[in-house]
mmCIF file of N, CA, C and O in Angstrom:
data_model
loop_
_atom_site.group_PDB
_atom_site.id
_atom_site.type_symbol
_atom_site.label_atom_id
_atom_site.label_comp_id
_atom_site.label_asym_id
_atom_site.label_seq_id
_atom_site.Cartn_x
_atom_site.Cartn_y
_atom_site.Cartn_z
ATOM 1 N N MET A 17 0.802 -1.445 0.249
ATOM 2 C CA MET A 17 0.162 -0.093 -0.227
ATOM 3 C C MET A 17 0.604 1.282 -0.332
ATOM 4 O O MET A 17 0.741 1.756 -0.655
ATOM 5 N N ILE A 18 2.019 1.182 0.975
ATOM 6 C CA ILE A 18 2.358 2.705 0.973
ATOM 7 C C ILE A 18 3.200 2.225 -0.700
ATOM 8 O O ILE A 18 3.654 3.576 -1.234
ATOM 9 N N ASP A 19 3.248 1.627 -0.979
ATOM 10 C CA ASP A 19 4.544 1.397 -2.247
ATOM 11 C C ASP A 19 3.412 2.085 -3.205
ATOM 12 O O ASP A 19 4.194 2.885 -3.910
ATOM 13 N N ASP A 20 2.172 1.697 -2.603
ATOM 14 C CA ASP A 20 1.699 2.447 -4.399
ATOM 15 C C ASP A 20 1.012 3.989 -4.232
ATOM 16 O O ASP A 20 1.837 4.158 -5.383
ATOM 17 N N ILE A 21 1.334 4.259 -2.657
ATOM 18 C CA ILE A 21 1.778 5.492 -2.461
ATOM 19 C C ILE A 21 2.296 6.383 -2.786
ATOM 20 O O ILE A 21 2.096 7.322 -3.085
ATOM 21 N N LEU A 22 3.233 5.137 -2.878
ATOM 22 C CA LEU A 22 4.929 6.641 -3.308
ATOM 23 C C LEU A 22 4.998 6.778 -4.338
ATOM 24 O O LEU A 22 4.899 7.368 -5.441
ATOM 25 N N LYS A 23 4.174 5.489 -5.502
ATOM 26 C CA LYS A 23 4.187 4.650 -6.742
ATOM 27 C C LYS A 23 3.237 6.579 -7.533
ATOM 28 O O LYS A 23 3.742 7.060 -7.891
ATOM 29 N N ASP A 24 1.674 6.218 -6.719
ATOM 30 C CA ASP A 24 1.231 7.461 -6.994
ATOM 31 C C ASP A 24 1.922 9.130 -7.162
ATOM 32 O O ASP A 24 1.670 9.516 -7.545
ATOM 33 N N ILE A 25 2.536 8.970 -5.835
ATOM 34 C CA ILE A 25 3.408 10.499 -5.684
ATOM 35 C C ILE A 25 4.271 10.674 -6.641
ATOM 36 O O ILE A 25 4.562 11.842 -7.293
ATOM 37 N N ARG A 26 5.080 9.638 -6.814
ATOM 38 C CA ARG A 26 6.473 9.860 -8.289
ATOM 39 C C ARG A 26 5.632 9.617 -9.112
ATOM 40 O O ARG A 26 5.774 10.099 -10.461
ATOM 41 N N ASP A 27 4.515 9.621 -9.707
ATOM 42 C CA ASP A 27 3.470 9.354 -10.579
ATOM 43 C C ASP A 27 3.515 11.086 -11.008
ATOM 44 O O ASP A 27 3.306 11.289 -12.326
ATOM 45 N N ALA A 28 2.594 11.689 -9.540
ATOM 46 C CA ALA A 28 1.655 12.860 -9.724
ATOM 47 C C ALA A 28 3.524 13.670 -10.089
ATOM 48 O O ALA A 28 2.793 14.934 -10.741
ATOM 49 N N GLU A 29 4.414 14.067 -9.024
ATOM 50 C CA GLU A 29 6.031 14.443 -9.746
ATOM 51 C C GLU A 29 6.362 14.830 -10.824
ATOM 52 O O GLU A 29 6.364 15.889 -11.756
ATOM 53 N N ASP A 30 6.578 12.869 -11.557
ATOM 54 C CA ASP A 30 6.594 13.247 -13.521
ATOM 55 C C ASP A 30 5.486 14.165 -14.015
ATOM 56 O O ASP A 30 6.315 14.686 -14.899
ATOM 57 N N ARG A 31 4.275 14.166 -13.914
ATOM 58 C CA ARG A 31 3.900 14.567 -14.054
ATOM 59 C C ARG A 31 3.461 16.595 -14.385
ATOM 60 O O ARG A 31 3.502 16.724 -15.281
ATOM 61 N N ALA A 32 3.535 16.565 -13.304
ATOM 62 C CA ALA A 32 4.188 17.611 -12.472
ATOM 63 C C ALA A 32 5.553 18.444 -13.366
ATOM 64 O O ALA A 32 5.187 19.677 -13.551
ATOM 65 N N ASP A 33 6.139 17.572 -12.853
ATOM 66 C CA ASP A 33 7.804 18.618 -13.866
ATOM 67 C C ASP A 33 7.538 17.974 -15.174
ATOM 68 O O ASP A 33 6.918 19.105 -15.978
ATOM 69 N N GLU A 34 5.798 17.109 -16.144
ATOM 70 C CA GLU A 34 6.377 17.789 -17.490
ATOM 71 C C GLU A 34 5.262 18.304 -17.941
ATOM 72 O O GLU A 34 5.856 18.986 -18.481
ATOM 73 N N ILE A 35 4.618 18.834 -16.562
ATOM 74 C CA ILE A 35 3.624 20.626 -16.711
ATOM 75 C C ILE A 35 4.709 21.373 -17.091
ATOM 76 O O ILE A 35 4.283 22.157 -17.887
ATOM 77 N N ILE A 36 5.651 21.012 -16.035
ATOM 78 C CA ILE A 36 6.127 22.266 -15.755
ATOM 79 C C ILE A 36 6.880 22.859 -16.781
ATOM 80 O O ILE A 36 7.102 24.052 -17.303
ATOM 81 N N ARG A 37 7.797 21.182 -17.776
ATOM 82 C CA ARG A 37 8.399 21.018 -18.295
ATOM 83 C C ARG A 37 8.131 22.093 -20.223
ATOM 84 O O ARG A 37 8.045 22.959 -20.945
ATOM 85 N N ASP A 38 6.172 21.565 -19.884
ATOM 86 C CA ASP A 38 5.516 21.731 -21.151
ATOM 87 C C ASP A 38 5.474 23.378 -20.772
ATOM 88 O O ASP A 38 4.959 24.054 -21.820
ATOM 89 N N ALA A 39 5.654 23.853 -20.056
ATOM 90 C CA ALA A 39 4.585 25.007 -19.320
ATOM 91 C C ALA A 39 6.191 25.896 -19.364
ATOM 92 O O ALA A 39 6.020 27.395 -20.729
ATOM 93 N N ASN A 40 7.173 25.986 -19.343
ATOM 94 C CA ASN A 40 7.969 26.564 -20.042
ATOM 95 C C ASN A 40 8.431 26.094 -21.439
ATOM 96 O O ASN A 40 8.952 27.591 -21.574
ATOM 97 N N GLN A 41 9.028 25.259 -21.937
ATOM 98 C CA GLN A 41 9.006 25.143 -24.070
ATOM 99 C C GLN A 41 7.879 26.586 -24.218
ATOM 100 O O GLN A 41 7.821 27.285 -24.967
ATOM 101 N N LYS A 42 6.360 26.221 -23.856
ATOM 102 C CA LYS A 42 5.313 26.973 -24.573
ATOM 103 C C LYS A 42 5.444 28.755 -23.703
ATOM 104 O O LYS A 42 5.136 30.126 -24.487
ATOM 105 N N GLY A 43 6.235 28.966 -23.045
ATOM 106 C CA GLY A 43 6.731 30.808 -22.663
ATOM 107 C C GLY A 43 7.550 30.420 -23.742
ATOM 108 O O GLY A 43 7.406 31.410 -23.680
ATOM 109 N N LYS A 44 8.854 29.818 -23.538
ATOM 110 C CA LYS A 44 10.011 30.252 -24.282
ATOM 111 C C LYS A 44 9.463 30.203 -25.908
ATOM 112 O O LYS A 44 10.300 31.391 -26.589
ATOM 113 N N ASP A 45 8.735 29.585 -26.082
ATOM 114 C CA ASP A 45 7.696 29.431 -27.714
ATOM 115 C C ASP A 45 7.132 31.312 -27.790
ATOM 116 O O ASP A 45 7.223 32.153 -28.968
ATOM 117 N N ILE A 46 6.625 31.109 -27.097
ATOM 118 C CA ILE A 46 5.855 32.530 -26.692
ATOM 119 C C ILE A 46 6.748 33.806 -26.744
ATOM 120 O O ILE A 46 6.283 34.871 -27.243
ATOM 121 N N VAL A 47 7.916 33.202 -26.102
ATOM 122 C CA VAL A 47 8.712 34.556 -26.213
ATOM 123 C C VAL A 47 9.414 34.835 -27.459
ATOM 124 O O VAL A 47 9.757 36.090 -27.539
ATOM 125 N N ALA A 48 9.713 33.639 -27.934
ATOM 126 C CA ALA A 48 10.933 33.848 -29.159
ATOM 127 C C ALA A 48 9.644 34.398 -30.277
ATOM 128 O O ALA A 48 9.820 34.586 -31.249
ATOM 129 N N LYS A 49 8.237 34.288 -30.485
ATOM 130 C CA LYS A 49 7.410 34.343 -31.296
ATOM 131 C C LYS A 49 7.071 36.036 -30.599
ATOM 132 O O LYS A 49 7.358 36.697 -32.298
ATOM 133 N N ALA A 50 7.362 36.524 -29.929
ATOM 134 C CA ALA A 50 7.482 37.276 -29.915
ATOM 135 C C ALA A 50 7.975 39.038 -30.145
ATOM 136 O O ALA A 50 8.206 39.447 -31.092
ATOM 137 N N GLU A 51 8.765 38.214 -29.943
ATOM 138 C CA GLU A 51 10.614 38.994 -30.018
ATOM 139 C C GLU A 51 10.568 38.673 -31.594
ATOM 140 O O GLU A 51 11.048 39.626 -32.457
ATOM 141 N N SER A 52 10.447 37.449 -32.570
ATOM 142 C CA SER A 52 10.242 37.905 -34.457
ATOM 143 C C SER A 52 9.164 38.511 -34.188
ATOM 144 O O SER A 52 9.526 39.154 -35.091
ATOM 145 N N ASP A 53 8.236 38.234 -34.122
ATOM 146 C CA ASP A 53 6.928 40.047 -34.140
ATOM 147 C C ASP A 53 7.711 41.130 -34.165
ATOM 148 O O ASP A 53 6.817 41.980 -35.207
ATOM 149 N N ALA A 54 8.257 41.043 -32.660
ATOM 150 C CA ALA A 54 8.513 42.671 -32.767
ATOM 151 C C ALA A 54 10.078 42.996 -33.717
ATOM 152 O O ALA A 54 9.620 44.158 -34.425
ATOM 153 N N GLY A 55 10.563 41.901 -34.164
ATOM 154 C CA GLY A 55 11.940 42.613 -35.073
ATOM 155 C C GLY A 55 10.667 42.853 -36.280
ATOM 156 O O GLY A 55 11.433 43.850 -36.929
ATOM 157 N N ALA A 56 9.547 42.160 -36.500
ATOM 158 C CA ALA A 56 9.146 42.119 -38.225
ATOM 159 C C ALA A 56 8.215 43.243 -37.860
ATOM 160 O O ALA A 56 8.261 44.403 -38.466
ATOM 161 N N GLN A 57 8.348 44.013 -37.238
ATOM 162 C CA GLN A 57 6.932 44.864 -36.636
ATOM 163 C C GLN A 57 7.056 46.504 -37.120
ATOM 164 O O GLN A 57 7.886 47.734 -37.556
ATOM 165 N N LYS A 58 9.167 46.094 -36.312
ATOM 166 C CA LYS A 58 10.599 46.880 -36.746
ATOM 167 C C LYS A 58 11.146 47.436 -37.282
ATOM 168 O O LYS A 58 10.772 48.398 -38.391
ATOM 169 N N ARG A 59 10.696 46.106 -38.180
ATOM 170 C CA ARG A 59 11.524 46.882 -39.896
ATOM 171 C C ARG A 59 10.077 46.830 -40.979
ATOM 172 O O ARG A 59 10.759 47.681 -41.728
ATOM 173 N N ALA A 60 9.114 46.263 -40.570
ATOM 174 C CA ALA A 60 8.099 47.430 -41.605
ATOM 175 C C ALA A 60 7.610 48.719 -40.882
ATOM 176 O O ALA A 60 7.602 49.750 -41.703
ATOM 177 N N THR A 61 7.829 48.476 -39.417
ATOM 178 C CA THR A 61 8.140 50.259 -39.213
ATOM 179 C C THR A 61 8.963 51.229 -40.179
ATOM 180 O O THR A 61 8.682 52.340 -40.630
ATOM 181 N N LEU A 62 10.636 50.919 -39.775
ATOM 182 C CA LEU A 62 11.165 51.247 -40.340
ATOM 183 C C LEU A 62 10.690 51.195 -42.017
ATOM 184 O O LEU A 62 11.501 52.491 -42.280
ATOM 185 N N LYS A 63 10.512 50.558 -43.117
ATOM 186 C CA LYS A 63 10.522 50.834 -44.072
ATOM 187 C C LYS A 63 9.429 51.912 -44.490
ATOM 188 O O LYS A 63 9.890 52.980 -45.252
ATOM 189 N N GLU A 64 8.487 51.857 -43.107
ATOM 190 C CA GLU A 64 8.042 52.791 -43.782
ATOM 191 C C GLU A 64 7.889 53.789 -43.505
ATOM 192 O O GLU A 64 7.623 54.667 -43.957
ATOM 193 N N CYS A 65 8.991 54.542 -42.284
ATOM 194 C CA CYS A 65 8.872 56.394 -42.177
ATOM 195 C C CYS A 65 10.460 56.109 -43.021
ATOM 196 O O CYS A 65 9.733 57.696 -43.394
ATOM 197 N N LYS A 66 10.957 55.740 -43.385
ATOM 198 C CA LYS A 66 11.726 55.821 -44.925
ATOM 199 C C LYS A 66 11.026 56.007 -46.432
ATOM 200 O O LYS A 66 11.261 57.427 -46.565
ATOM 201 N N GLU A 67 10.237 55.544 -46.768
ATOM 202 C CA GLU A 67 9.435 56.058 -47.492
ATOM 203 C C GLU A 67 8.448 56.638 -47.323
ATOM 204 O O GLU A 67 8.822 58.080 -48.196
ATOM 205 N N ASP A 68 7.797 57.606 -45.932
ATOM 206 C CA ASP A 68 7.097 58.378 -45.814
ATOM 207 C C ASP A 68 8.264 59.638 -45.612
ATOM 208 O O ASP A 68 8.079 60.905 -45.613
ATOM 209 N N ARG A 69 9.551 59.455 -45.075
ATOM 210 C CA ARG A 69 10.564 60.192 -45.309
ATOM 211 C C ARG A 69 10.803 61.159 -46.674
ATOM 212 O O ARG A 69 10.882 62.032 -46.896
ATOM 213 N N LYS A 70 10.863 59.608 -47.600
ATOM 214 C CA LYS A 70 11.949 60.135 -48.534
ATOM 215 C C LYS A 70 10.507 60.985 -49.518
ATOM 216 O O LYS A 70 9.954 61.672 -50.327
ATOM 217 N N THR A 71 8.923 60.447 -49.177
ATOM 218 C CA THR A 71 7.576 61.299 -49.573
ATOM 219 C C THR A 71 7.582 62.440 -49.501
ATOM 220 O O THR A 71 7.504 63.593 -49.748
ATOM 221 N N ALA A 72 7.510 63.164 -48.331
ATOM 222 C CA ALA A 72 7.700 64.063 -47.297
ATOM 223 C C ALA A 72 8.915 65.570 -48.092
ATOM 224 O O ALA A 72 8.552 66.522 -49.062
ATOM 225 N N THR A 73 10.425 64.301 -48.528
ATOM 226 C CA THR A 73 11.112 65.144 -48.669
ATOM 227 C C THR A 73 10.978 65.299 -50.390
ATOM 228 O O THR A 73 11.752 66.686 -50.854
ATOM 229 N N ASP A 74 10.722 64.487 -51.532
ATOM 230 C CA ASP A 74 9.811 64.446 -52.247
ATOM 231 C C ASP A 74 8.916 65.973 -52.578
ATOM 232 O O ASP A 74 9.206 66.450 -53.329
ATOM 233 N N LYS A 75 8.415 65.625 -52.136
ATOM 234 C CA LYS A 75 6.862 67.084 -51.610
ATOM 235 C C LYS A 75 8.183 68.366 -51.844
ATOM 236 O O LYS A 75 7.911 68.989 -51.907
ATOM 237 N N ALA A 76 8.648 67.564 -50.361
ATOM 238 C CA ALA A 76 9.393 69.406 -50.031
ATOM 239 C C ALA A 76 10.213 69.968 -51.375
ATOM 240 O O ALA A 76 10.580 71.111 -51.615
ATOM 241 N N THR A 77 11.061 68.947 -51.375
ATOM 242 C CA THR A 77 12.042 69.575 -53.154
ATOM 243 C C THR A 77 10.791 70.276 -53.796
ATOM 244 O O THR A 77 11.342 71.189 -54.594
ATOM 245 N N SER A 78 9.837 69.576 -54.372
ATOM 246 C CA SER A 78 9.141 70.096 -55.233
ATOM 247 C C SER A 78 8.826 71.423 -54.661
ATOM 248 O O SER A 78 8.516 72.112 -55.822
ATOM 249 N N ASN A 79 8.108 71.392 -53.783
ATOM 250 C CA ASN A 79 7.106 73.151 -53.371
ATOM 251 C C ASN A 79 8.485 73.723 -53.339
ATOM 252 O O ASN A 79 8.330 75.191 -53.482
ATOM 253 N N ALA A 80 9.430 73.355 -52.884
ATOM 254 C CA ALA A 80 11.045 74.476 -52.998
ATOM 255 C C ALA A 80 11.453 75.266 -54.344
ATOM 256 O O ALA A 80 11.168 76.557 -54.880
ATOM 257 N N LEU A 81 10.874 73.893 -55.255
ATOM 258 C CA LEU A 81 11.670 74.368 -56.339
ATOM 259 C C LEU A 81 10.171 74.937 -57.713
ATOM 260 O O LEU A 81 10.534 76.155 -57.784
ATOM 261 N N LEU A 82 8.900 75.456 -57.021
ATOM 262 C CA LEU A 82 8.124 75.617 -57.188
ATOM 263 C C LEU A 82 8.086 76.712 -56.491
ATOM 264 O O LEU A 82 8.407 78.176 -57.582
ATOM 265 N N LYS A 83 8.475 77.226 -55.615
ATOM 266 C CA LYS A 83 8.482 78.345 -55.154
ATOM 267 C C LYS A 83 10.058 79.189 -55.468
ATOM 268 O O LYS A 83 10.164 80.778 -55.884
ATOM 269 N N ARG A 84 11.071 78.772 -56.420
ATOM 270 C CA ARG A 84 12.693 79.576 -56.721
ATOM 271 C C ARG A 84 12.120 79.870 -57.451
ATOM 272 O O ARG A 84 12.564 80.840 -58.322
ATOM 273 N N GLU A 85 11.220 78.892 -58.916
ATOM 274 C CA GLU A 85 10.733 79.386 -60.171
ATOM 275 C C GLU A 85 9.508 80.177 -60.290
ATOM 276 O O GLU A 85 9.634 81.528 -60.857
ATOM 277 N N GLU A 86 9.128 80.747 -58.938
ATOM 278 C CA GLU A 86 7.721 82.150 -58.918
ATOM 279 C C GLU A 86 9.216 83.496 -58.869
ATOM 280 O O GLU A 86 9.227 84.520 -58.724
ATOM 281 N N ILE A 87 10.096 83.509 -57.201
ATOM 282 C CA ILE A 87 11.338 83.818 -57.221
ATOM 283 C C ILE A 87 11.808 84.363 -58.114
ATOM 284 O O ILE A 87 12.143 85.974 -57.764
ATOM 285 N N LEU A 88 12.246 83.550 -58.824
ATOM 286 C CA LEU A 88 13.276 84.268 -60.581
ATOM 287 C C LEU A 88 12.305 84.793 -60.866
ATOM 288 O O LEU A 88 12.513 85.638 -61.339
ATOM 289 N N LYS A 89 11.204 83.882 -61.061
ATOM 290 C CA LYS A 89 10.009 85.188 -62.524
ATOM 291 C C LYS A 89 9.661 86.490 -61.577
ATOM 292 O O LYS A 89 9.859 87.534 -62.597
ATOM 293 N N LYS A 90 9.344 86.453 -59.985
ATOM 294 C CA LYS A 90 9.383 88.478 -59.657
ATOM 295 C C LYS A 90 11.054 88.174 -60.128
ATOM 296 O O LYS A 90 10.882 89.866 -59.904
ATOM 297 N N GLY A 91 11.860 88.270 -59.634
ATOM 298 C CA GLY A 91 13.403 89.315 -59.565
ATOM 299 C C GLY A 91 13.454 89.375 -61.060
ATOM 300 O O GLY A 91 13.928 90.310 -61.430
ATOM 301 N N LYS A 92 13.165 88.833 -62.731
ATOM 302 C CA LYS A 92 13.625 88.753 -63.327
ATOM 303 C C LYS A 92 12.041 89.634 -63.957
ATOM 304 O O LYS A 92 12.693 91.098 -63.873
ATOM 305 N N ALA A 93 10.890 90.287 -63.206
ATOM 306 C CA ALA A 93 10.747 90.971 -63.994
ATOM 307 C C ALA A 93 10.879 92.189 -63.143
ATOM 308 O O ALA A 93 10.912 93.585 -63.881
ATOM 309 N N ALA A 94 11.533 91.975 -61.794
ATOM 310 C CA ALA A 94 11.458 93.279 -61.069
ATOM 311 C C ALA A 94 13.236 94.274 -62.177
ATOM 312 O O ALA A 94 12.935 95.539 -62.136
ATOM 313 N N ALA A 95 13.801 92.948 -62.338
ATOM 314 C CA ALA A 95 15.229 93.752 -63.052
ATOM 315 C C ALA A 95 14.900 94.067 -64.261
ATOM 316 O O ALA A 95 15.644 95.254 -65.313
ATOM 317 N N ASP A 96 13.789 93.632 -65.143
ATOM 318 C CA ASP A 96 12.847 94.156 -66.244
ATOM 319 C C ASP A 96 13.232 95.644 -66.140
ATOM 320 O O ASP A 96 13.032 96.614 -67.049
ATOM 321 N N ASP A 97 12.120 95.980 -64.907
ATOM 322 C CA ASP A 97 11.859 96.700 -65.140
ATOM 323 C C ASP A 97 12.391 98.212 -64.436
ATOM 324 O O ASP A 97 12.598 99.028 -65.194
ATOM 325 N N VAL A 98 13.812 97.488 -63.946
ATOM 326 C CA VAL A 98 15.172 98.672 -63.835
ATOM 327 C C VAL A 98 15.651 99.403 -64.227
ATOM 328 O O VAL A 98 15.979 99.968 -64.931
ATOM 329 N N VAL A 99 15.736 98.309 -65.821
ATOM 330 C CA VAL A 99 16.664 97.774 -66.956
ATOM 331 C C VAL A 99 15.461 98.744 -67.320
ATOM 332 O O VAL A 99 16.001 100.136 -68.255
ATOM 333 N N GLU A 100 14.809 98.701 -67.634
ATOM 334 C CA GLU A 100 13.207 99.999 -68.648
ATOM 335 C C GLU A 100 13.477 101.235 -67.888
ATOM 336 O O GLU A 100 13.764 102.035 -69.016
ATOM 337 N N GLN A 101 13.492 101.343 -66.595
ATOM 338 C CA GLN A 101 13.231 103.035 -65.830
ATOM 339 C C GLN A 101 14.500 103.542 -66.107
ATOM 340 O O GLN A 101 14.235 104.311 -66.965
ATOM 341 N N LYS A 102 15.807 102.559 -66.193
ATOM 342 C CA LYS A 102 17.420 103.690 -66.179
ATOM 343 C C LYS A 102 17.237 103.329 -67.989
ATOM 344 O O LYS A 102 17.949 104.688 -68.291
ATOM 345 N N LYS A 103 16.596 102.599 -68.490
ATOM 346 C CA LYS A 103 17.287 102.680 -70.063
ATOM 347 C C LYS A 103 15.812 104.488 -70.618
ATOM 348 O O LYS A 103 16.653 104.853 -71.181
ATOM 349 N N ALA A 104 14.801 104.622 -69.873
ATOM 350 C CA ALA A 104 13.995 105.714 -69.800
ATOM 351 C C ALA A 104 14.573 106.696 -69.415
ATOM 352 O O ALA A 104 14.639 108.121 -69.895
ATOM 353 N N ASP A 105 15.654 106.792 -68.316
ATOM 354 C CA ASP A 105 16.132 107.771 -67.345
ATOM 355 C C ASP A 105 17.769 108.304 -68.444
ATOM 356 O O ASP A 105 18.531 109.489 -68.255
ATOM 357 N N VAL A 106 18.666 106.884 -69.069
ATOM 358 C CA VAL A 106 19.285 107.810 -69.583
ATOM 359 C C VAL A 106 18.592 107.823 -71.448
ATOM 360 O O VAL A 106 19.740 108.869 -71.691
ATOM 361 N N GLU A 107 18.033 107.642 -71.583
ATOM 362 C CA GLU A 107 16.762 108.425 -73.012
ATOM 363 C C GLU A 107 17.584 109.952 -72.350
ATOM 364 O O GLU A 107 16.809 110.193 -73.013
ATOM 365 N N LYS A 108 16.072 110.027 -71.612
ATOM 366 C CA LYS A 108 15.982 111.078 -70.981
ATOM 367 C C LYS A 108 17.023 112.308 -70.940
ATOM 368 O O LYS A 108 17.319 113.281 -71.086
ATOM 369 N N ALA A 109 17.624 111.749 -70.558
ATOM 370 C CA ALA A 109 19.153 112.555 -70.238
ATOM 371 C C ALA A 109 20.486 112.368 -71.259
ATOM 372 O O ALA A 109 20.614 113.406 -71.581
ATOM 373 N N SER A 110 20.120 111.593 -72.733
ATOM 374 C CA SER A 110 20.548 111.858 -73.865
ATOM 375 C C SER A 110 20.297 113.288 -73.901
ATOM 376 O O SER A 110 20.937 113.901 -74.906
ATOM 377 N N ASP A 111 19.433 112.967 -74.305
ATOM 378 C CA ASP A 111 18.215 114.134 -74.628
ATOM 379 C C ASP A 111 18.885 115.215 -74.066
ATOM 380 O O ASP A 111 18.687 116.228 -75.277
ATOM 381 N N GLU A 112 18.354 115.656 -72.881
ATOM 382 C CA GLU A 112 18.536 116.301 -72.916
ATOM 383 C C GLU A 112 19.998 117.120 -72.234
ATOM 384 O O GLU A 112 20.557 118.370 -72.998
ATOM 385 N N LEU A 113 21.377 116.931 -72.784
ATOM 386 C CA LEU A 113 22.408 116.823 -72.994
ATOM 387 C C LEU A 113 22.463 117.041 -74.758
ATOM 388 O O LEU A 113 23.706 118.619 -75.106
ATOM 389 N N VAL A 114 21.794 116.314 -75.950
ATOM 390 C CA VAL A 114 21.592 116.431 -76.426
ATOM 391 C C VAL A 114 21.598 117.690 -77.096
ATOM 392 O O VAL A 114 21.994 119.221 -78.040
ATOM 393 N N LYS A 115 20.416 118.392 -76.117
ATOM 394 C CA LYS A 115 19.967 119.431 -76.685
ATOM 395 C C LYS A 115 20.902 121.013 -75.870
ATOM 396 O O LYS A 115 20.904 121.494 -76.565
ATOM 397 N N GLU A 116 21.364 120.478 -74.595
ATOM 398 C CA GLU A 116 21.879 120.791 -74.264
ATOM 399 C C GLU A 116 23.855 122.106 -75.368
ATOM 400 O O GLU A 116 23.439 122.710 -75.659
ATOM 401 N N LEU A 117 23.930 120.706 -76.019
ATOM 402 C CA LEU A 117 25.198 120.809 -76.719
ATOM 403 C C LEU A 117 24.356 121.713 -78.116
ATOM 404 O O LEU A 117 25.329 122.002 -78.706
ATOM 405 N N LEU A 118 23.963 121.276 -78.553
ATOM 406 C CA LEU A 118 22.883 121.750 -79.923
ATOM 407 C C LEU A 118 22.607 123.532 -79.966
ATOM 408 O O LEU A 118 23.052 124.052 -80.149
ATOM 409 N N GLY A 119 22.331 123.784 -78.262
ATOM 410 C CA GLY A 119 22.082 125.088 -78.010
ATOM 411 C C GLY A 119 23.449 125.514 -77.746
ATOM 412 O O GLY A 119 23.273 127.056 -77.938
ATOM 413 N N LYS A 120 24.549 124.677 -77.268
ATOM 414 C CA LYS A 120 25.154 125.811 -77.407
ATOM 415 C C LYS A 120 26.269 125.615 -78.166
ATOM 416 O O LYS A 120 27.208 126.920 -78.301
ATOM 417 N N TYR A 121 26.609 124.430 -79.147
ATOM 418 C CA TYR A 121 27.747 125.066 -80.031
ATOM 419 C C TYR A 121 26.143 124.856 -81.673
ATOM 420 O O TYR A 121 27.429 125.477 -82.482
ATOM 421 N N CYS A 122 25.677 125.289 -81.855
ATOM 422 C CA CYS A 122 24.579 125.138 -83.117
ATOM 423 C C CYS A 122 23.301 125.742 -82.171
ATOM 424 O O CYS A 122 22.174 125.153 -82.340
ATOM 425 N N PRO A 123 23.984 126.977 -81.979
ATOM 426 C CA PRO A 123 23.300 127.851 -81.542
ATOM 427 C C PRO A 123 21.171 128.404 -82.478
ATOM 428 O O PRO A 123 20.427 128.461 -82.774
ATOM 429 N N ALA A 124 21.948 128.066 -83.970
ATOM 430 C CA ALA A 124 21.283 128.051 -84.813
ATOM 431 C C ALA A 124 19.958 127.080 -85.078
ATOM 432 O O ALA A 124 19.333 127.459 -85.976
ATOM 433 N N LEU A 125 20.338 125.860 -84.693
ATOM 434 C CA LEU A 125 19.416 124.641 -84.792
ATOM 435 C C LEU A 125 18.307 124.922 -83.424
ATOM 436 O O LEU A 125 17.613 124.055 -83.505
ATOM 437 N N ASP A 126 18.711 125.684 -82.651
ATOM 438 C CA ASP A 126 17.708 125.715 -81.670
ATOM 439 C C ASP A 126 16.755 126.326 -81.887
ATOM 440 O O ASP A 126 15.999 126.740 -82.114
#
C-alpha cells in the first residue's frame, strides 16, 4: 500500500515536472514568437518611415522648386523693370545733353 502511494506520488511528480517543462517550453516559444514579431514589426515600421520621409522630402523639394521659379520670375520682372526705367532715364538724360550741346554749339539749330 505504501509502495502504491509512493508510486502515485512519483507519478504525480513526474506529471508535474512534465507540465512544468511543457509550460516552460510554451513560454519560451511565446517569447521567441513575440521577439520575432517585434523584429518584423520594427523592420516594417522602419521601411514605412523611410518611405514617408522620402515622400515628404520629394514633396518639399517639389514645393521648393516651384517657389524658386516664382521668386526667379518676380526677380527677373523686377530687374527688367529697373532696366527699362534706367533706359528711360538714360534716354531722357541723353536727349537733354544733346539739346544742351546743340544749344551751346549750334545755336542756329535751336
